[in-house]
Structure formats: C-alpha cells, structure tokens
Amino acid sequence: MSDTIVFMSAYDITRYSKSKLLHFNKKQGLDVLLDKHHLNYMLLGDKLISPKGALTLSTEYDYIQQNTVFSFEPVKEKHDIEKFEELIRSTEFCVKLLHAQSVLADFSYFKIDYFISMEPFLVHIGKHLYQIDPIIFSMNRVLIITFKVIDFETGIPLKKGDVFGNIGNYNLLTVNEYQYFGDESTTTYNGKISEIIYDNISDFFFEMLGKKFKAEEYSFIHNTLVLSNEIDDVTNYFCDLIGIRELPSPLENISTTGNYEYYPQDGASVIKNYNPDDVDIPLYNGIMLESIKLYVYLFQIINVDITADMNKVVRNDLYLENLFFAPKIPIETHNLLSYIYKTKSFQHRKQATKLKISYMTAENESKKNRNAVLLNILLYIVSLLGAIGTLETLENKLNIPFQCSFWTVISVFSVFGIIWVVTEYKRNKHF
C-alpha cells in the first residue's frame, strides 16, 4: 500500500442535559442497541461485545521483540470460538492500535477507553457516491472518529491527489444524504461525514444510559493523515492539501527510526518513505500520534472557551504543561509534543489562556473588593445605630441632651463616611 488517506476528527462533549421525563420502557440490551445503531461491536476494556455474543480479550506485550500477542475467548463457555472468527478478524484495527499505544503512549497520560466498529455506509456528496468505512475509539474520554473514503463506482479508496484544498477535504464537505447497506431508502442530511458518525454514536450512548443524559454541546477538531511514497516536495503538498500559501509551522520530521518519515502540521500530517509491503507500523503509529495531537489541541481549545470557572482553567493549564514534560513517554511521542508546543496555534491559545486567567483573577479581586465594600457599609450602619442607641444612656447618666449628642454623632459619622467613600473611589475607580 503506497498511498492511503485517513480522515480523523475529535469530539468532546462540553454540556449534557438531563431528561426531565421518566422513562418506564424496559432497558434494551447492549447487543440489541449495537444492532439498532448499525454497530458491529464494542471493545470495552477486555470485553468485546457484539450482537453475536461477548468475548474476553487477553494481551501480552513482549518488550524484547516489541510485539503484542492477543487472544480471544468466549465469555460463555458453551459458545464455540469458531462462531466468532469473522468478528475477530474485524478487530484488526483495535488490536494494532492497542499495540501502537503500548509502544508510543504512557497509559497514565493517554488511555484508550473503548473501541466501536460502525458498519460502512454510503454518502451522496453532490453527484458523487462514496463508501465510508469508520472506526471510532475514545481516548481520555475524547471521541476519535477515523474513516476512509472509497469511490463507490470504482471501489478505489481516495488517494493523495483527491483531497486538495477545501473542495477535496472530506472532513468539511457537506453530505446531501446517506444510506446504510441493506436499507431500502436514504436519509436526507445536511452536515459532514464525521457528524453522521458522531450523531449515531451519541444516540447509541443516549439509549444505553436509559435516555437520562443527552449530549447538547460539543467541541471538535478535524485532521487528515496522508501516507504516500509519491510525495517529493512535502512543503508544496502541504500547501495544496490545506489550501494555504505558506506553512503555519516549520517542516520537521519527528520520526526517530528509519521505518518512515513523519511530518506533522496543524490539521494534517504526512508520512512517507515507508515500506509499502509493511504499512501497519507507519499507519497505526500515525493514527495514534495524530490522536494525541487532536486531543491536545481540542483540550486547549475547550480550556480557552471556559469563562465561568477560573480554578478549572488553571488546573487544565497546569495539566497541559505537565503533559509536555511527562517523564515516561517514548522519544517519538516526545518529539511530537515538543513540536505541538512550538506551533503558533498552540502558543496563541496559550497566551489567550494566560490573558483570560489574568482577567478572571482581576474579576475575582473586584468581586472581593465589592463584598468588602458592602461589608464595611453594613458595619458602618450597625455602628451608627449602636452609637445612636447609647445616646439615651448618656442623657440619663450624664445629663447630656439627646438632640445635641445625636447631631454630634451624625456629623462625626458623616465626615468619616465621606472620607472613606472618597478613598474607596480613588482606589477602585473601575467600580
């Protein structure tokens, strides 16, 4: 395989809504929901769940040979493993990506939560018909959507020359309608391919959770991973691919091996000079590294958008800073994170976060000052009333006329009150 394109998107839900209606319907089984939402299986931890049954996944990593041995066993002993042969073959993506994760990622920072395999479907974009082959997984609770685009008439996947600029970016093109294989009719749609996949997965989890929580708002980011040995000038190809005149970040090969060259950019990456007969290493390493890149960028974007909770913004910012100095990550992942840290987009959002933290800190100080002012006013009123309350005692014990002492107290409090108001005004003119 000398030329392949993988389209990727990352989605993170920022707001849920809780259903106010009581649902008394019997909760459907996970296998039924998978079949209803056109999902082949879900790999959650060491359990592979499908409409046909469930399997247990066992893994053993060989640090000397740097390979991972996987095996599946039926959860129910009465089930024959041969019944699941086709299902096991379809888990190739999950198995190889889990191996790439074991090689490239520190599990304490980048953990794959689950995989979901979705049935291929057809999309109409303009006058063209394409087949979409999606695989979805969650990393650090961020939904990563990957898919390949195949020309349905020819059966040939899109190549590097088919995705130039906005008119060839299948992450951004609008779908007219889509259809699953076996369905008699198409579904009208006005959105992107990744949104079809995201909406389906979101509806699946909505029903799985008993229709109690529904995703209302989310943030997302797109990316294109190109593997090709036919790219001579990577800079020019990037400019044509992204639709720009000049690269936003310097061109840099982050690969530390002779197996391939890896060039990342904002929104896209190119892998070249690999063995076309052994594409698994660059392909799955690339998907894993691109997922890390999407996760970092999306996490930072979401943090920039937070406006109500300063403590959360600060914690997230510290988490990101700590992520770039994680001690256990392999050198290739370290090179990628270092590259991301130096990009203009990351630094711009970093400065925006610092500015927002400064602004939110000033706002919190203003709120504290306002509260202090209100408290001082309350104490002023209480002190005045207390002073007035003692005037009758002065009149009875010391024969000081009440009216005289009253106006004296009012005058003293008025003078000191005016002085305090003027001082506070000069100190906090922005009130």
Short mmCIF file of C-alpha atoms in Angstrom, two decimals:
data_model
loop_
_atom_site.label_atom_id
_atom_site.label_comp_id
_atom_site.label_asym_id
_atom_site.label_seq_id
_atom_site.Cartn_x
_atom_site.Cartn_y
_atom_site.Cartn_z
CA MET A 1 0.00 0.00 0.00
CA SER A 2 1.82 3.11 -1.23
CA ASP A 3 -0.96 5.69 -0.98
CA THR A 4 -3.73 5.97 1.61
CA ILE A 5 -5.74 8.75 3.30
CA VAL A 6 -7.26 8.57 6.79
CA PHE A 7 -9.69 11.30 7.83
CA MET A 8 -9.87 11.94 11.57
CA SER A 9 -11.99 14.06 13.91
CA ALA A 10 -12.05 14.52 17.68
CA TYR A 11 -15.24 15.35 19.59
CA ASP A 12 -15.60 16.23 23.26
CA ILE A 13 -18.97 16.85 24.88
CA THR A 14 -18.98 20.12 26.85
CA ARG A 15 -22.58 20.08 28.12
CA TYR A 16 -25.14 17.38 28.91
CA SER A 17 -28.83 17.84 29.53
CA LYS A 18 -30.71 15.61 31.93
CA SER A 19 -34.06 14.35 30.77
CA LYS A 20 -36.99 15.60 32.85
CA LEU A 21 -39.26 12.82 31.61
CA LEU A 22 -39.49 9.47 33.35
CA HIS A 23 -38.79 6.54 31.04
CA PHE A 24 -40.56 3.35 32.09
CA ASN A 25 -39.67 1.35 28.99
CA LYS A 26 -37.62 -1.77 29.53
CA LYS A 27 -33.93 -1.05 29.04
CA GLN A 28 -32.61 -2.69 25.88
CA GLY A 29 -29.59 -4.96 25.99
CA LEU A 30 -26.26 -3.73 24.67
CA ASP A 31 -26.28 -6.30 21.86
CA VAL A 32 -29.70 -5.05 20.73
CA LEU A 33 -28.55 -1.42 20.78
CA LEU A 34 -25.44 -2.27 18.77
CA ASP A 35 -27.55 -3.86 16.06
CA LYS A 36 -30.08 -1.00 16.12
CA HIS A 37 -27.38 1.64 15.57
CA HIS A 38 -25.52 -0.29 12.86
CA LEU A 39 -22.56 -1.09 15.13
CA ASN A 40 -20.59 -4.31 14.68
CA TYR A 41 -19.04 -4.47 18.14
CA MET A 42 -17.81 -2.51 21.14
CA LEU A 43 -14.46 -3.30 22.79
CA LEU A 44 -14.65 -2.03 26.36
CA GLY A 45 -11.62 -2.88 28.46
CA ASP A 46 -11.05 -6.59 27.97
CA LYS A 47 -14.63 -7.31 26.83
CA LEU A 48 -15.59 -7.48 23.16
CA ILE A 49 -19.38 -7.16 22.95
CA SER A 50 -21.32 -7.83 19.74
CA PRO A 51 -24.85 -8.84 18.72
CA LYS A 52 -23.50 -12.40 18.29
CA GLY A 53 -22.13 -12.61 21.84
CA ALA A 54 -19.25 -11.48 24.03
CA LEU A 55 -15.55 -12.33 24.07
CA THR A 56 -12.74 -11.73 26.56
CA LEU A 57 -9.55 -10.16 25.21
CA SER A 58 -6.16 -11.15 26.64
CA THR A 59 -2.96 -9.26 25.75
CA GLU A 60 0.69 -9.92 26.44
CA TYR A 61 3.39 -7.43 25.39
CA ASP A 62 6.91 -8.63 24.58
CA TYR A 63 9.29 -5.75 25.39
CA ILE A 64 12.25 -7.51 23.75
CA GLN A 65 10.60 -8.27 20.39
CA GLN A 66 8.30 -5.22 20.76
CA ASN A 67 5.18 -7.08 19.70
CA THR A 68 1.87 -7.80 21.36
CA VAL A 69 0.16 -11.19 21.47
CA PHE A 70 -3.65 -11.08 21.56
CA SER A 71 -6.17 -13.84 22.13
CA PHE A 72 -9.96 -14.02 22.47
CA GLU A 73 -12.08 -16.41 24.48
CA PRO A 74 -15.91 -16.60 24.64
CA VAL A 75 -17.39 -15.23 27.87
CA LYS A 76 -19.88 -18.11 27.89
CA GLU A 77 -18.07 -21.43 27.78
CA LYS A 78 -20.85 -23.06 25.73
CA HIS A 79 -20.08 -20.73 22.80
CA ASP A 80 -17.67 -22.05 20.18
CA ILE A 81 -14.79 -19.67 19.32
CA GLU A 82 -15.18 -20.59 15.64
CA LYS A 83 -18.52 -18.81 15.67
CA PHE A 84 -16.64 -15.52 16.20
CA GLU A 85 -13.88 -15.95 13.59
CA GLU A 86 -15.24 -13.23 11.29
CA LEU A 87 -15.75 -10.89 14.26
CA ILE A 88 -12.19 -11.48 15.50
CA ARG A 89 -10.78 -10.71 12.05
CA SER A 90 -12.65 -7.41 12.03
CA THR A 91 -10.90 -6.32 15.24
CA GLU A 92 -7.58 -5.89 13.44
CA PHE A 93 -7.78 -2.09 13.78
CA CYS A 94 -8.27 -2.28 17.56
CA VAL A 95 -5.54 -4.85 18.12
CA LYS A 96 -2.93 -2.98 16.08
CA LEU A 97 -3.82 0.40 17.57
CA LEU A 98 -3.57 -1.04 21.10
CA HIS A 99 -0.09 -2.26 20.15
CA ALA A 100 0.81 1.22 18.85
CA GLN A 101 -0.47 2.67 22.13
CA SER A 102 1.76 0.29 24.14
CA VAL A 103 4.77 1.43 22.08
CA LEU A 104 4.10 5.16 21.86
CA ALA A 105 1.97 6.27 24.82
CA ASP A 106 2.27 6.44 28.57
CA PHE A 107 -1.01 4.90 29.80
CA SER A 108 -1.17 7.37 32.70
CA TYR A 109 -1.47 10.22 30.18
CA PHE A 110 -3.08 8.66 27.09
CA LYS A 111 -5.54 5.85 27.74
CA ILE A 112 -7.87 4.28 25.18
CA ASP A 113 -11.26 3.86 26.86
CA TYR A 114 -13.12 1.80 24.26
CA PHE A 115 -13.47 0.99 20.54
CA ILE A 116 -16.63 0.96 18.44
CA SER A 117 -16.84 -0.54 14.96
CA MET A 118 -19.57 1.00 12.82
CA GLU A 119 -20.98 -0.53 9.65
CA PRO A 120 -19.86 1.02 6.35
CA PHE A 121 -22.39 3.39 4.79
CA LEU A 122 -22.89 5.38 1.58
CA VAL A 123 -22.94 9.16 1.31
CA HIS A 124 -24.07 11.38 -1.55
CA ILE A 125 -21.88 14.47 -1.94
CA GLY A 126 -23.04 16.46 -4.91
CA LYS A 127 -23.38 13.98 -7.78
CA HIS A 128 -20.83 11.56 -6.36
CA LEU A 129 -21.43 8.44 -4.26
CA TYR A 130 -18.82 7.37 -1.69
CA GLN A 131 -18.48 4.49 0.75
CA ILE A 132 -17.38 5.41 4.28
CA ASP A 133 -15.57 2.86 6.46
CA PRO A 134 -15.50 4.22 10.05
CA ILE A 135 -13.76 3.06 13.21
CA ILE A 136 -14.33 5.01 16.44
CA PHE A 137 -12.47 4.96 19.72
CA SER A 138 -12.29 7.06 22.85
CA MET A 139 -9.01 8.32 24.27
CA ASN A 140 -9.07 10.19 27.59
CA ARG A 141 -12.87 10.46 27.15
CA VAL A 142 -12.45 12.27 23.81
CA LEU A 143 -14.21 10.56 20.90
CA ILE A 144 -11.79 9.97 18.00
CA ILE A 145 -13.50 9.26 14.67
CA THR A 146 -11.46 7.76 11.82
CA PHE A 147 -12.74 6.85 8.37
CA LYS A 148 -11.62 6.10 4.85
CA VAL A 149 -13.44 7.37 1.78
CA ILE A 150 -13.92 4.99 -1.17
CA ASP A 151 -15.28 5.91 -4.59
CA PHE A 152 -18.29 3.60 -4.75
CA GLU A 153 -18.36 3.35 -8.55
CA THR A 154 -14.73 2.29 -8.91
CA GLY A 155 -14.23 0.72 -5.47
CA ILE A 156 -10.90 2.57 -5.18
CA PRO A 157 -10.05 4.49 -1.98
CA LEU A 158 -9.20 8.17 -2.39
CA LYS A 159 -5.53 8.93 -2.99
CA LYS A 160 -3.27 11.83 -2.11
CA GLY A 161 -4.28 13.80 -5.21
CA ASP A 162 -8.01 13.60 -4.41
CA VAL A 163 -8.04 15.69 -1.24
CA PHE A 164 -6.56 19.07 -2.18
CA GLY A 165 -7.93 22.24 -0.57
CA ASN A 166 -11.41 22.78 0.84
CA ILE A 167 -13.16 21.20 -2.17
CA GLY A 168 -11.31 17.96 -1.51
CA ASN A 169 -11.42 17.95 2.28
CA TYR A 170 -13.92 15.24 3.16
CA ASN A 171 -13.85 16.37 6.79
CA LEU A 172 -15.57 19.58 5.68
CA LEU A 173 -17.73 18.68 2.66
CA THR A 174 -21.50 18.64 3.20
CA VAL A 175 -23.42 15.39 2.71
CA ASN A 176 -26.75 15.51 0.85
CA GLU A 177 -27.98 12.12 2.06
CA TYR A 178 -26.65 8.83 3.39
CA GLN A 179 -27.68 5.20 3.46
CA TYR A 180 -26.58 2.02 5.24
CA PHE A 181 -26.12 -1.15 3.22
CA GLY A 182 -29.37 -3.11 3.32
CA ASP A 183 -31.57 -0.05 3.87
CA GLU A 184 -34.18 0.49 1.19
CA SER A 185 -34.22 4.30 1.42
CA THR A 186 -31.73 7.11 2.00
CA THR A 187 -31.74 9.64 4.83
CA THR A 188 -31.60 13.32 3.95
CA TYR A 189 -28.79 15.07 5.77
CA ASN A 190 -27.17 18.48 5.80
CA GLY A 191 -23.89 18.01 7.62
CA LYS A 192 -20.45 16.45 7.50
CA ILE A 193 -19.45 12.79 7.39
CA SER A 194 -17.98 12.91 10.89
CA GLU A 195 -21.24 14.42 12.18
CA ILE A 196 -23.22 11.47 10.84
CA ILE A 197 -20.93 9.14 12.77
CA TYR A 198 -20.92 11.32 15.90
CA ASP A 199 -24.72 11.65 15.95
CA ASN A 200 -25.13 7.89 15.64
CA ILE A 201 -22.68 7.18 18.47
CA SER A 202 -24.26 9.88 20.62
CA ASP A 203 -27.73 8.36 20.12
CA PHE A 204 -26.31 4.93 20.97
CA PHE A 205 -24.94 6.14 24.32
CA PHE A 206 -28.14 8.12 24.99
CA GLU A 207 -30.17 4.92 24.78
CA MET A 208 -27.53 2.87 26.59
CA LEU A 209 -27.80 5.27 29.56
CA GLY A 210 -31.58 4.85 29.66
CA LYS A 211 -32.29 8.15 27.86
CA LYS A 212 -31.38 10.09 31.00
CA PHE A 213 -28.48 12.17 29.71
CA LYS A 214 -28.17 13.67 26.25
CA ALA A 215 -25.23 15.49 24.72
CA GLU A 216 -26.23 19.08 23.97
CA GLU A 217 -22.99 20.90 23.13
CA TYR A 218 -19.61 19.70 21.96
CA SER A 219 -16.28 20.93 20.64
CA PHE A 220 -14.48 19.30 17.74
CA ILE A 221 -11.39 19.44 15.54
CA HIS A 222 -10.54 17.75 12.23
CA ASN A 223 -7.36 16.26 10.80
CA THR A 224 -6.14 14.44 7.67
CA LEU A 225 -3.42 11.79 7.74
CA VAL A 226 -1.76 11.09 4.38
CA LEU A 227 0.56 8.12 3.80
CA SER A 228 2.30 8.21 0.44
CA ASN A 229 5.70 7.40 -1.04
CA GLU A 230 4.92 9.55 -4.08
CA ILE A 231 5.35 12.96 -2.42
CA ASP A 232 8.61 14.62 -3.43
CA ASP A 233 8.09 18.15 -2.10
CA VAL A 234 6.32 17.85 1.27
CA THR A 235 6.03 21.63 1.72
CA ASN A 236 4.23 22.16 -1.58
CA TYR A 237 1.99 19.17 -0.94
CA PHE A 238 1.00 20.52 2.48
CA CYS A 239 0.17 23.91 0.98
CA ASP A 240 -2.02 22.27 -1.67
CA LEU A 241 -3.58 19.89 0.85
CA ILE A 242 -4.51 22.56 3.41
CA GLY A 243 -5.17 25.27 0.81
CA ILE A 244 -2.60 27.81 2.02
CA ARG A 245 0.38 29.67 0.54
CA GLU A 246 2.81 29.20 3.40
CA LEU A 247 3.08 26.60 6.15
CA PRO A 248 1.99 27.90 9.59
CA SER A 249 4.74 25.88 11.31
CA PRO A 250 8.25 24.83 10.19
CA LEU A 251 8.51 21.49 8.40
CA GLU A 252 10.04 18.89 10.72
CA ASN A 253 10.44 15.13 10.61
CA ILE A 254 9.65 13.82 14.10
CA SER A 255 10.39 10.16 13.31
CA THR A 256 13.34 8.65 15.15
CA THR A 257 13.52 5.44 13.12
CA GLY A 258 14.37 4.51 9.55
CA ASN A 259 10.93 2.92 9.07
CA TYR A 260 9.28 6.15 7.86
CA GLU A 261 9.40 9.94 7.82
CA TYR A 262 6.65 11.75 9.75
CA TYR A 263 5.81 15.42 9.07
CA PRO A 264 3.03 16.97 11.24
CA GLN A 265 1.20 20.27 10.68
CA ASP A 266 -1.95 21.87 12.07
CA GLY A 267 -4.89 19.99 10.55
CA ALA A 268 -2.84 17.44 8.62
CA SER A 269 0.21 15.18 8.65
CA VAL A 270 2.22 13.35 6.01
CA ILE A 271 4.07 10.04 6.36
CA LYS A 272 6.44 8.99 3.57
CA ASN A 273 9.43 6.76 2.76
CA TYR A 274 7.98 3.61 4.34
CA ASN A 275 7.87 0.02 3.13
CA PRO A 276 4.60 -0.35 1.17
CA ASP A 277 4.56 -4.08 1.96
CA ASP A 278 4.60 -3.35 5.71
CA VAL A 279 2.34 -0.34 6.14
CA ASP A 280 0.99 -1.31 9.59
CA ILE A 281 3.78 0.36 11.58
CA PRO A 282 3.51 3.83 9.95
CA LEU A 283 -0.29 3.63 9.64
CA TYR A 284 -1.16 2.71 13.23
CA ASN A 285 1.67 4.73 14.75
CA GLY A 286 0.42 7.66 12.69
CA ILE A 287 -3.18 7.23 13.87
CA MET A 288 -2.03 7.01 17.49
CA LEU A 289 0.19 10.10 17.25
CA GLU A 290 -2.46 12.07 15.36
CA SER A 291 -4.98 11.16 18.08
CA ILE A 292 -2.61 12.60 20.68
CA LYS A 293 -2.25 15.75 18.58
CA LEU A 294 -6.03 16.10 18.21
CA TYR A 295 -6.54 15.51 21.94
CA VAL A 296 -4.00 18.18 22.95
CA TYR A 297 -5.36 20.80 20.55
CA LEU A 298 -9.00 20.08 21.45
CA PHE A 299 -8.29 20.12 25.19
CA GLN A 300 -6.62 23.51 24.81
CA ILE A 301 -9.46 24.89 22.66
CA ILE A 302 -12.05 23.84 25.26
CA ASN A 303 -9.99 25.36 28.05
CA VAL A 304 -9.80 28.68 26.20
CA ASP A 305 -13.60 28.68 25.89
CA ILE A 306 -14.24 28.26 29.64
CA THR A 307 -15.35 31.58 31.11
CA ALA A 308 -17.06 30.80 34.41
CA ASP A 309 -14.63 28.64 36.41
CA MET A 310 -11.15 30.13 36.84
CA ASN A 311 -9.95 27.25 39.03
CA LYS A 312 -10.80 24.77 36.27
CA VAL A 313 -8.94 26.88 33.69
CA VAL A 314 -5.85 26.99 35.90
CA ARG A 315 -5.99 23.23 36.62
CA ASN A 316 -6.34 22.42 32.92
CA ASP A 317 -3.48 24.74 32.02
CA LEU A 318 -1.23 23.09 34.61
CA TYR A 319 -2.27 19.66 33.31
CA LEU A 320 -1.24 20.61 29.78
CA GLU A 321 2.09 22.00 30.96
CA ASN A 322 2.73 18.78 32.90
CA LEU A 323 1.78 16.73 29.84
CA PHE A 324 4.61 18.21 27.80
CA PHE A 325 7.12 17.20 30.47
CA ALA A 326 5.77 13.69 31.04
CA PRO A 327 8.82 11.61 32.02
CA LYS A 328 7.87 8.20 30.59
CA ILE A 329 6.76 8.93 27.04
CA PRO A 330 8.83 7.46 24.17
CA ILE A 331 11.08 9.74 22.14
CA GLU A 332 8.82 9.88 19.07
CA THR A 333 5.82 10.97 21.14
CA HIS A 334 8.06 13.43 22.97
CA ASN A 335 9.14 14.87 19.60
CA LEU A 336 5.50 15.28 18.57
CA LEU A 337 4.54 17.03 21.82
CA SER A 338 7.57 19.31 21.55
CA TYR A 339 6.55 20.17 18.00
CA ILE A 340 2.96 20.89 19.07
CA TYR A 341 4.18 23.09 21.91
CA LYS A 342 6.17 25.25 19.47
CA THR A 343 3.38 25.72 16.89
CA LYS A 344 1.88 29.19 16.51
CA SER A 345 -1.66 27.95 17.07
CA PHE A 346 -0.75 26.34 20.41
CA GLN A 347 1.21 29.39 21.59
CA HIS A 348 -1.60 31.77 20.57
CA ARG A 349 -4.14 29.78 22.58
CA LYS A 350 -1.64 29.54 25.44
CA GLN A 351 -1.33 33.33 25.52
CA ALA A 352 -5.13 33.64 25.29
CA THR A 353 -5.44 31.35 28.31
CA LYS A 354 -2.92 33.39 30.31
CA LEU A 355 -4.74 36.59 29.42
CA LYS A 356 -8.06 35.07 30.45
CA ILE A 357 -6.63 33.85 33.76
CA SER A 358 -5.32 37.37 34.45
CA TYR A 359 -8.70 38.87 33.60
CA MET A 360 -10.60 36.32 35.71
CA THR A 361 -8.19 36.93 38.61
CA ALA A 362 -8.85 40.68 38.38
CA GLU A 363 -12.59 40.00 38.25
CA ASN A 364 -12.37 37.84 41.37
CA GLU A 365 -10.42 40.58 43.15
CA SER A 366 -13.08 43.09 42.11
CA LYS A 367 -15.79 40.82 43.50
CA LYS A 368 -13.86 40.51 46.77
CA ASN A 369 -13.48 44.30 46.93
CA ARG A 370 -17.20 44.77 46.26
CA ASN A 371 -18.02 42.31 49.01
CA ALA A 372 -15.62 44.12 51.35
CA VAL A 373 -17.27 47.45 50.49
CA LEU A 374 -20.72 46.04 51.19
CA LEU A 375 -19.49 44.57 54.49
CA ASN A 376 -17.95 47.89 55.52
CA ILE A 377 -21.20 49.69 54.70
CA LEU A 378 -23.10 47.18 56.81
CA LEU A 379 -20.64 47.61 59.69
CA TYR A 380 -20.92 51.40 59.27
CA ILE A 381 -24.71 51.25 59.57
CA VAL A 382 -24.56 48.86 62.55
CA SER A 383 -22.00 51.10 64.30
CA LEU A 384 -24.12 54.20 63.65
CA LEU A 385 -27.23 52.55 65.04
CA GLY A 386 -25.24 51.29 68.02
CA ALA A 387 -23.90 54.78 68.69
CA ILE A 388 -27.37 56.29 68.46
CA GLY A 389 -28.65 53.59 70.82
CA THR A 390 -26.22 54.73 73.54
CA LEU A 391 -27.35 58.38 73.43
CA GLU A 392 -30.32 57.74 75.70
CA THR A 393 -27.95 56.20 78.26
CA LEU A 394 -25.71 59.29 78.10
CA GLU A 395 -28.71 61.53 78.65
CA ASN A 396 -29.89 59.53 81.69
CA LYS A 397 -26.47 59.03 83.31
CA LEU A 398 -24.54 62.18 82.34
CA ASN A 399 -27.41 64.58 81.60
CA ILE A 400 -26.13 65.16 78.02
CA PRO A 401 -29.06 66.38 75.86
CA PHE A 402 -30.12 63.71 73.39
CA GLN A 403 -30.55 66.12 70.45
CA CYS A 404 -27.09 67.60 70.88
CA SER A 405 -25.36 64.26 71.12
CA PHE A 406 -27.42 62.90 68.19
CA TRP A 407 -26.26 65.61 65.79
CA THR A 408 -22.70 65.25 67.03
CA VAL A 409 -22.72 61.52 66.27
CA ILE A 410 -24.31 62.11 62.84
CA SER A 411 -21.69 64.76 62.00
CA VAL A 412 -18.74 62.57 63.05
CA PHE A 413 -20.04 59.54 61.15
CA SER A 414 -20.80 61.70 58.09
CA VAL A 415 -17.28 63.16 57.99
CA PHE A 416 -15.57 59.79 58.35
CA GLY A 417 -18.08 58.26 55.90
CA ILE A 418 -17.27 60.85 53.23
CA ILE A 419 -13.53 60.35 53.75
CA TRP A 420 -13.94 56.55 53.40
CA VAL A 421 -16.12 56.85 50.26
CA VAL A 422 -13.59 59.18 48.59
CA THR A 423 -10.71 56.84 49.48
CA GLU A 424 -12.52 53.77 48.11
CA TYR A 425 -13.47 55.64 44.93
CA LYS A 426 -9.87 56.62 44.22
CA ARG A 427 -8.65 53.09 44.92
CA ASN A 428 -11.31 51.39 42.78
CA LYS A 429 -12.25 53.83 40.03
CA HIS A 430 -13.45 50.95 37.78
CA PHE A 431 -16.43 50.26 40.11
#
